[in-house]
CSV table of C-alpha atoms in Angstrom, one decimal:
chain,number,residue,atom,x,y,z
A,343,MET,CA,10.7,-21.6,-15.8
A,344,THR,CA,12.5,-19.3,-18.2
A,345,ARG,CA,12.2,-15.6,-18.3
A,346,GLU,CA,10.9,-16.2,-22.1
A,347,ALA,CA,8.5,-18.6,-21.6
A,348,PHE,CA,6.8,-16.5,-19.0
A,349,ALA,CA,6.6,-13.8,-21.5
A,350,GLN,CA,5.5,-15.8,-23.8
A,351,TRP,CA,3.0,-17.1,-21.6
A,352,ALA,CA,1.9,-14.2,-20.6
A,353,SER,CA,1.5,-12.5,-23.8
A,354,GLN,CA,-1.5,-14.7,-24.7
A,355,GLY,CA,-4.1,-12.9,-22.1
A,356,VAL,CA,-5.1,-12.8,-18.6
A,357,ILE,CA,-3.2,-14.8,-16.0
A,358,LEU,CA,-4.9,-15.6,-12.3
A,359,LEU,CA,-2.9,-15.3,-9.4
A,360,ASP,CA,-4.1,-16.5,-6.0
A,361,GLY,CA,-5.9,-14.5,-3.2
A,362,ALA,CA,-5.1,-13.9,-0.1
A,363,THR,CA,-3.2,-16.4,2.0
A,364,GLY,CA,-2.9,-14.2,5.6
A,365,SER,CA,-6.0,-13.6,6.2
A,366,ASN,CA,-7.4,-16.9,5.4
A,367,LEU,CA,-4.9,-18.6,7.8
A,368,MET,CA,-6.2,-16.0,10.5
A,369,ALA,CA,-9.5,-17.1,10.1
A,370,ALA,CA,-9.1,-20.7,10.1
A,371,GLY,CA,-7.3,-20.2,13.7
A,372,LYS,CA,-4.0,-18.6,13.1
A,373,PRO,CA,-2.8,-16.7,16.8
A,374,ARG,CA,-1.7,-13.2,16.1
A,375,GLY,CA,1.5,-12.8,16.7
A,376,VAL,CA,3.1,-16.1,16.1
A,377,CYS,CA,5.6,-16.8,13.3
A,378,THR,CA,2.9,-17.6,10.3
A,379,GLU,CA,5.8,-20.0,8.3
A,380,GLN,CA,6.3,-21.6,11.7
A,381,TRP,CA,2.5,-22.4,12.3
A,382,VAL,CA,2.0,-23.4,8.4
A,383,LEU,CA,4.6,-26.1,8.9
A,384,GLU,CA,2.9,-27.4,12.2
A,385,HIS,CA,-0.3,-27.1,10.5
A,386,PRO,CA,0.1,-27.9,6.8
A,387,GLN,CA,-3.7,-29.3,5.9
A,388,VAL,CA,-5.0,-25.7,6.2
A,389,LEU,CA,-2.6,-24.2,3.7
A,390,GLN,CA,-2.9,-27.3,1.5
A,391,GLU,CA,-6.4,-27.0,1.4
A,392,LEU,CA,-6.3,-23.2,0.4
A,393,GLN,CA,-4.2,-23.6,-2.1
A,394,ARG,CA,-6.2,-26.4,-3.8
A,395,ALA,CA,-8.9,-24.7,-3.8
A,396,TYR,CA,-7.5,-21.1,-5.5
A,397,VAL,CA,-6.4,-23.7,-7.8
A,398,ALA,CA,-10.2,-25.1,-8.3
A,399,ALA,CA,-11.2,-22.1,-8.6
A,400,GLY,CA,-8.7,-21.0,-11.3
A,401,SER,CA,-5.5,-19.8,-10.2
A,402,GLN,CA,-2.5,-20.6,-12.2
A,403,ILE,CA,0.1,-18.8,-9.9
A,404,VAL,CA,-0.1,-19.8,-6.5
A,405,TYR,CA,2.8,-18.1,-3.9
A,406,ALA,CA,4.6,-20.2,-1.7
A,407,PRO,CA,3.9,-19.3,1.7
A,408,THR,CA,7.4,-17.9,2.0
A,409,PHE,CA,6.3,-14.3,2.9
A,410,GLY,CA,8.4,-13.5,5.8
A,411,ALA,CA,10.7,-16.2,5.6
A,412,ASN,CA,13.8,-14.0,5.6
A,413,ARG,CA,16.8,-13.8,8.1
A,414,HIS,CA,15.8,-10.7,9.4
A,415,SER,CA,11.8,-11.4,9.9
A,416,LEU,CA,12.5,-14.7,11.0
A,417,SER,CA,15.2,-13.4,13.9
A,418,ASP,CA,11.8,-11.9,15.7
A,419,PHE,CA,11.0,-15.6,16.7
A,420,GLY,CA,14.9,-17.1,17.1
A,421,LEU,CA,14.8,-18.7,13.7
A,422,SER,CA,17.1,-16.8,11.9
A,423,ASP,CA,19.6,-19.8,11.5
A,424,GLN,CA,16.5,-22.0,9.7
A,425,VAL,CA,16.0,-19.9,6.4
A,426,ARG,CA,16.9,-22.7,4.1
A,427,GLU,CA,15.3,-24.8,5.8
A,428,ILE,CA,12.2,-23.0,6.2
A,429,ASN,CA,11.8,-22.0,3.1
A,430,ARG,CA,12.8,-25.6,1.4
A,431,ARG,CA,10.0,-26.9,3.6
A,432,LEU,CA,7.6,-24.4,2.7
A,433,VAL,CA,7.9,-24.9,-1.1
A,434,GLU,CA,7.5,-28.6,-0.8
A,435,LEU,CA,4.7,-28.5,1.5
A,436,CYS,CA,3.2,-26.1,-1.7
A,437,ARG,CA,3.8,-28.3,-4.2
A,438,GLU,CA,2.5,-31.5,-2.7
A,439,GLY,CA,-0.6,-29.7,-2.5
A,440,VAL,CA,-1.2,-28.1,-5.7
A,441,GLY,CA,0.8,-30.5,-7.7
A,442,SER,CA,2.7,-29.7,-11.3
A,443,THR,CA,-0.5,-28.2,-13.1
A,444,VAL,CA,0.2,-24.9,-11.6
A,445,LEU,CA,2.9,-22.9,-11.1
A,446,VAL,CA,4.4,-22.5,-7.6
A,447,ALA,CA,6.0,-18.7,-7.0
A,448,GLY,CA,8.4,-18.5,-4.4
A,449,ASP,CA,7.3,-15.4,-2.3
A,450,LEU,CA,9.2,-12.5,-0.2
A,451,THR,CA,8.8,-9.3,0.9
A,452,THR,CA,9.6,-5.9,2.7
A,453,THR,CA,11.4,-6.6,6.0
A,454,GLY,CA,9.9,-2.5,6.8
A,455,LYS,CA,13.2,-1.4,7.7
A,456,MET,CA,15.1,-0.1,5.2
A,457,VAL,CA,17.0,3.2,5.8
A,458,PRO,CA,15.6,5.8,7.0
A,459,GLN,CA,12.7,4.0,8.3
A,460,GLY,CA,15.2,1.5,9.8
A,461,ASP,CA,18.6,0.5,10.0
A,462,LEU,CA,19.2,-1.8,7.2
A,463,THR,CA,21.3,-0.6,4.1
A,464,TYR,CA,20.8,-1.7,0.7
A,465,GLU,CA,23.6,-3.9,0.9
A,466,ASP,CA,22.0,-5.7,3.9
A,467,LEU,CA,19.2,-6.0,2.3
A,468,LEU,CA,20.9,-7.7,-0.9
A,469,GLU,CA,22.2,-10.3,1.4
A,470,ILE,CA,19.0,-10.7,2.7
A,471,TYR,CA,17.6,-11.6,-0.6
A,472,LYS,CA,20.1,-13.4,-1.8
A,473,GLU,CA,20.1,-16.1,1.0
A,474,GLN,CA,16.5,-16.4,1.0
A,475,ILE,CA,15.9,-16.7,-2.8
A,476,GLU,CA,19.1,-19.2,-3.5
A,477,SER,CA,16.8,-20.9,-0.7
A,478,LEU,CA,13.9,-20.3,-3.1
A,479,ALA,CA,16.2,-21.4,-5.8
A,480,GLU,CA,17.3,-25.0,-4.7
A,481,ALA,CA,13.6,-25.5,-3.4
A,482,GLY,CA,12.5,-25.8,-6.9
A,483,VAL,CA,10.0,-22.8,-7.5
A,484,ASP,CA,9.2,-22.0,-10.4
A,485,LEU,CA,9.3,-17.9,-10.3
A,486,LEU,CA,9.8,-15.3,-7.8
A,487,VAL,CA,7.6,-12.5,-6.7
A,488,ALA,CA,8.9,-9.9,-4.3
A,489,GLU,CA,5.3,-8.5,-3.1
A,490,THR,CA,3.9,-5.6,-0.5
A,491,MET,CA,6.8,-3.9,-1.3
A,492,LEU,CA,7.1,-0.5,0.6
A,493,GLY,CA,9.0,1.4,-2.1
A,494,VAL,CA,10.8,1.2,-5.6
A,495,GLU,CA,14.4,1.1,-3.8
A,496,GLU,CA,13.9,-2.2,-1.7
A,497,THR,CA,12.4,-3.4,-5.0
A,498,MET,CA,15.6,-3.1,-6.5
A,499,ALA,CA,17.5,-4.7,-3.7
A,500,ALA,CA,15.2,-7.5,-4.3
A,501,LEU,CA,15.6,-7.7,-8.1
A,502,ASP,CA,19.7,-7.6,-7.7
A,503,ALA,CA,19.9,-10.4,-5.5
A,504,ALA,CA,17.6,-12.6,-7.6
A,505,ALA,CA,20.2,-11.7,-10.4
A,506,ALA,CA,23.5,-12.7,-8.5
A,507,VAL,CA,21.8,-15.9,-7.3
A,508,CYS,CA,19.5,-17.5,-10.2
A,509,ASP,CA,17.5,-17.0,-14.0
A,510,LEU,CA,14.4,-17.2,-12.6
A,511,PRO,CA,11.6,-15.0,-13.8
A,512,MET,CA,10.8,-12.5,-10.8
A,513,MET,CA,7.7,-10.5,-10.5
A,514,CYS,CA,7.4,-7.3,-8.5
A,515,SER,CA,4.5,-5.4,-6.7
A,516,LEU,CA,4.4,-2.8,-4.6
A,517,SER,CA,1.8,-1.6,-1.9
A,518,LEU,CA,0.7,1.5,-3.2
A,519,GLU,CA,-2.3,4.1,-2.4
A,520,ALA,CA,-5.2,5.0,-4.5
A,521,ASP,CA,-3.2,8.3,-5.6
A,522,GLY,CA,-0.2,5.6,-6.8
A,523,THR,CA,2.5,6.7,-4.1
A,524,ALA,CA,4.7,4.0,-2.3
A,525,LEU,CA,5.3,4.6,1.6
A,526,PHE,CA,8.8,4.2,1.5
A,527,GLY,CA,9.4,6.5,-1.4
A,528,GLY,CA,8.5,6.3,-5.4
A,529,ASN,CA,5.4,5.9,-7.5
A,530,ALA,CA,3.9,3.2,-9.7
A,531,VAL,CA,5.1,5.0,-12.8
A,532,GLU,CA,8.4,4.8,-11.4
A,533,ALA,CA,8.6,1.6,-10.3
A,534,MET,CA,7.2,0.8,-13.9
A,535,VAL,CA,9.9,2.3,-15.9
A,536,THR,CA,12.6,1.0,-13.0
A,537,LEU,CA,12.0,-2.0,-12.4
A,538,GLN,CA,11.3,-3.3,-16.1
A,539,GLU,CA,14.4,-1.6,-16.8
A,540,MET,CA,16.3,-4.3,-14.2
A,541,GLY,CA,14.7,-7.5,-15.9
A,542,ALA,CA,11.3,-7.6,-13.4
A,543,CYS,CA,8.9,-10.0,-15.5
A,544,ALA,CA,6.0,-8.1,-14.5
A,545,VAL,CA,5.1,-5.1,-12.1
A,546,GLY,CA,2.5,-3.7,-10.3
A,547,LEU,CA,0.8,-3.5,-7.5
A,548,ASN,CA,-1.0,-5.4,-4.4
A,549,CYS,CA,-2.9,-4.8,-1.0
A,550,SER,CA,-3.1,-1.7,0.2
A,551,VAL,CA,-6.7,-0.7,-1.0
A,552,GLY,CA,-9.5,-2.2,-2.8
A,553,PRO,CA,-9.9,-2.5,-6.9
A,554,ASP,CA,-12.3,0.4,-7.4
A,555,GLN,CA,-9.7,2.8,-6.5
A,556,LEU,CA,-6.5,1.9,-8.6
A,557,ARG,CA,-8.1,2.1,-12.0
A,558,SER,CA,-6.2,5.2,-12.6
A,559,VAL,CA,-2.9,3.8,-11.0
A,560,VAL,CA,-3.3,0.5,-13.6
A,561,ALA,CA,-3.7,2.6,-16.6
A,562,GLU,CA,-0.8,4.8,-15.9
A,563,MET,CA,1.8,2.2,-15.4
A,564,LYS,CA,0.0,0.8,-18.7
A,565,LYS,CA,1.5,3.8,-20.2
A,566,VAL,CA,5.0,3.2,-19.8
A,567,ALA,CA,5.0,-0.6,-19.4
A,568,ARG,CA,7.0,-3.0,-21.5
A,569,VAL,CA,6.0,-6.1,-19.0
A,570,PRO,CA,2.8,-6.9,-17.7
A,571,VAL,CA,0.8,-5.6,-14.7
A,572,ILE,CA,0.3,-7.0,-12.0
A,573,ALA,CA,-2.8,-6.0,-9.8
A,574,LYS,CA,-3.8,-7.5,-6.8
A,575,PRO,CA,-5.7,-5.7,-4.7
A,576,ASN,CA,-7.3,-6.2,-1.2
A,577,ALA,CA,-11.5,-6.7,-1.2
A,578,GLY,CA,-12.2,-2.8,-0.8
A,579,MET,CA,-11.1,-1.1,2.6
A,580,PRO,CA,-11.5,-3.2,6.3
A,581,VAL,CA,-13.4,-2.1,8.9
A,582,ILE,CA,-12.2,-3.2,12.5
A,583,SER,CA,-14.4,-4.9,14.4
A,584,GLU,CA,-15.1,-4.9,18.4
A,585,SER,CA,-13.1,-8.2,18.6
A,586,GLY,CA,-10.0,-6.6,16.1
A,587,GLU,CA,-11.0,-8.3,13.3
A,588,ALA,CA,-10.8,-7.1,9.9
A,589,ILE,CA,-13.9,-6.6,8.0
A,590,TYR,CA,-13.7,-6.2,4.7
A,591,SER,CA,-16.2,-4.3,2.3
A,592,MET,CA,-16.3,-6.0,-1.4
A,593,ASP,CA,-17.8,-9.4,-1.7
A,594,ALA,CA,-16.8,-11.2,-4.3
A,595,GLU,CA,-19.0,-10.3,-7.2
A,596,HIS,CA,-17.9,-6.5,-6.8
A,597,PHE,CA,-14.3,-7.2,-6.8
A,598,ALA,CA,-14.4,-9.2,-9.8
A,599,GLU,CA,-16.6,-6.3,-11.5
A,600,ALA,CA,-13.8,-3.9,-10.4
A,601,MET,CA,-11.3,-6.0,-11.4
A,602,LEU,CA,-12.8,-6.5,-14.8
A,603,ASP,CA,-12.2,-2.6,-14.6
A,604,LEU,CA,-8.6,-3.0,-14.0
A,605,VAL,CA,-8.3,-5.7,-16.6
A,606,ASP,CA,-9.9,-3.0,-19.2
A,607,ALA,CA,-7.1,-0.4,-17.9
A,608,GLY,CA,-4.2,-2.8,-18.9
A,609,ALA,CA,-4.0,-5.6,-15.9
A,610,SER,CA,-3.1,-8.8,-16.9
A,611,LEU,CA,-1.8,-10.6,-14.1
A,612,ILE,CA,-4.9,-10.6,-11.3
A,613,GLY,CA,-5.4,-11.6,-7.7
A,614,GLY,CA,-6.4,-11.0,-4.7
A,615,CYS,CA,-4.8,-10.0,-1.0
A,616,CYS,CA,-6.3,-9.5,2.0
A,617,GLY,CA,-9.9,-10.3,2.3
A,618,THR,CA,-10.1,-12.6,-0.4
A,619,THR,CA,-11.2,-15.9,-0.7
A,620,PRO,CA,-11.7,-18.8,-3.6
A,621,ALA,CA,-14.7,-17.6,-4.5
A,622,TYR,CA,-13.2,-14.2,-5.5
A,623,ILE,CA,-10.9,-16.2,-8.1
A,624,LEU,CA,-13.7,-17.9,-9.6
A,625,ALA,CA,-16.0,-15.2,-9.9
A,626,MET,CA,-13.0,-13.3,-11.9
A,627,ARG,CA,-12.1,-16.6,-13.7
A,628,LYS,CA,-15.9,-16.7,-14.8
A,629,ARG,CA,-16.1,-13.1,-16.1
A,630,LEU,CA,-12.9,-13.5,-18.0
A,631,GLU,CA,-12.3,-16.8,-19.1
A,632,LYS,CA,-12.4,-16.5,-23.1
A,633,ARG,CA,-9.0,-14.6,-21.9
A,634,ILE,CA,-7.6,-16.9,-20.0
A,635,PRO,CA,-4.7,-19.0,-20.9
A,636,SER,CA,-5.6,-22.7,-20.6
A,637,ALA,CA,-1.7,-23.9,-19.5
A,638,LYS,CA,1.1,-22.7,-18.3
A,639,SER,CA,4.1,-22.6,-20.6
A,640,GLY,CA,7.6,-24.2,-20.1
């Protein structure tokens, strides 16, 4: 997909993203502490059933399960030399599951190790992201998304890397607090202004908190936005059970109602993060059906 085609399609109304992947894989039996990407390749039916359910619920963009498939994160499992192979196989798995009627986004995220919090420099991140993005582009994704980013500067590195190796449109979403601040520096407004100037096709937030806490953040981003605003929050704030399981506070109907409020505040690419399921996407679709473009473009 070209950047122009994405912009034209996204200008037509509200676009539905998918919901959570990680929390649903855990619910399906993925153990803690294992390499998620490797586990998905060993249990492909779990991922494909989940993504097919998202498409049936109304998702128009599905994120490939390549979240941590970068050299640095894979090194924790002795897989740093398999970046291209793992990204290729995961994209193929995703595409096989959802077909060609929806867009597949190549997913990448923070390493959590950018200085001063860690030992990776901007240049280090640039090379890490270039390798993964080049692998995703070769695998045939329709677009890219850098999500759950912890700061504006590391997101800039991902955008710079994308521009260096491909022409795919790239969405960017940061994990922001309810006051709009990011853990590794910057805030919602700074993110929108900086990242759209660098060429991001959409900018927004995901993870961290529930949609009921984010109206003012979305509204502030919308004031300075020249690109669509992304909202992909958690299903409320989690409570940790005695067994260590995260229990999220918002059911699908309450989540959808709160997301409608975010759409009214300016969000137009919407989905869910931790704790959400296909039922959450379906609940949003039912409320927004007349505002959703019927098909992908270009």
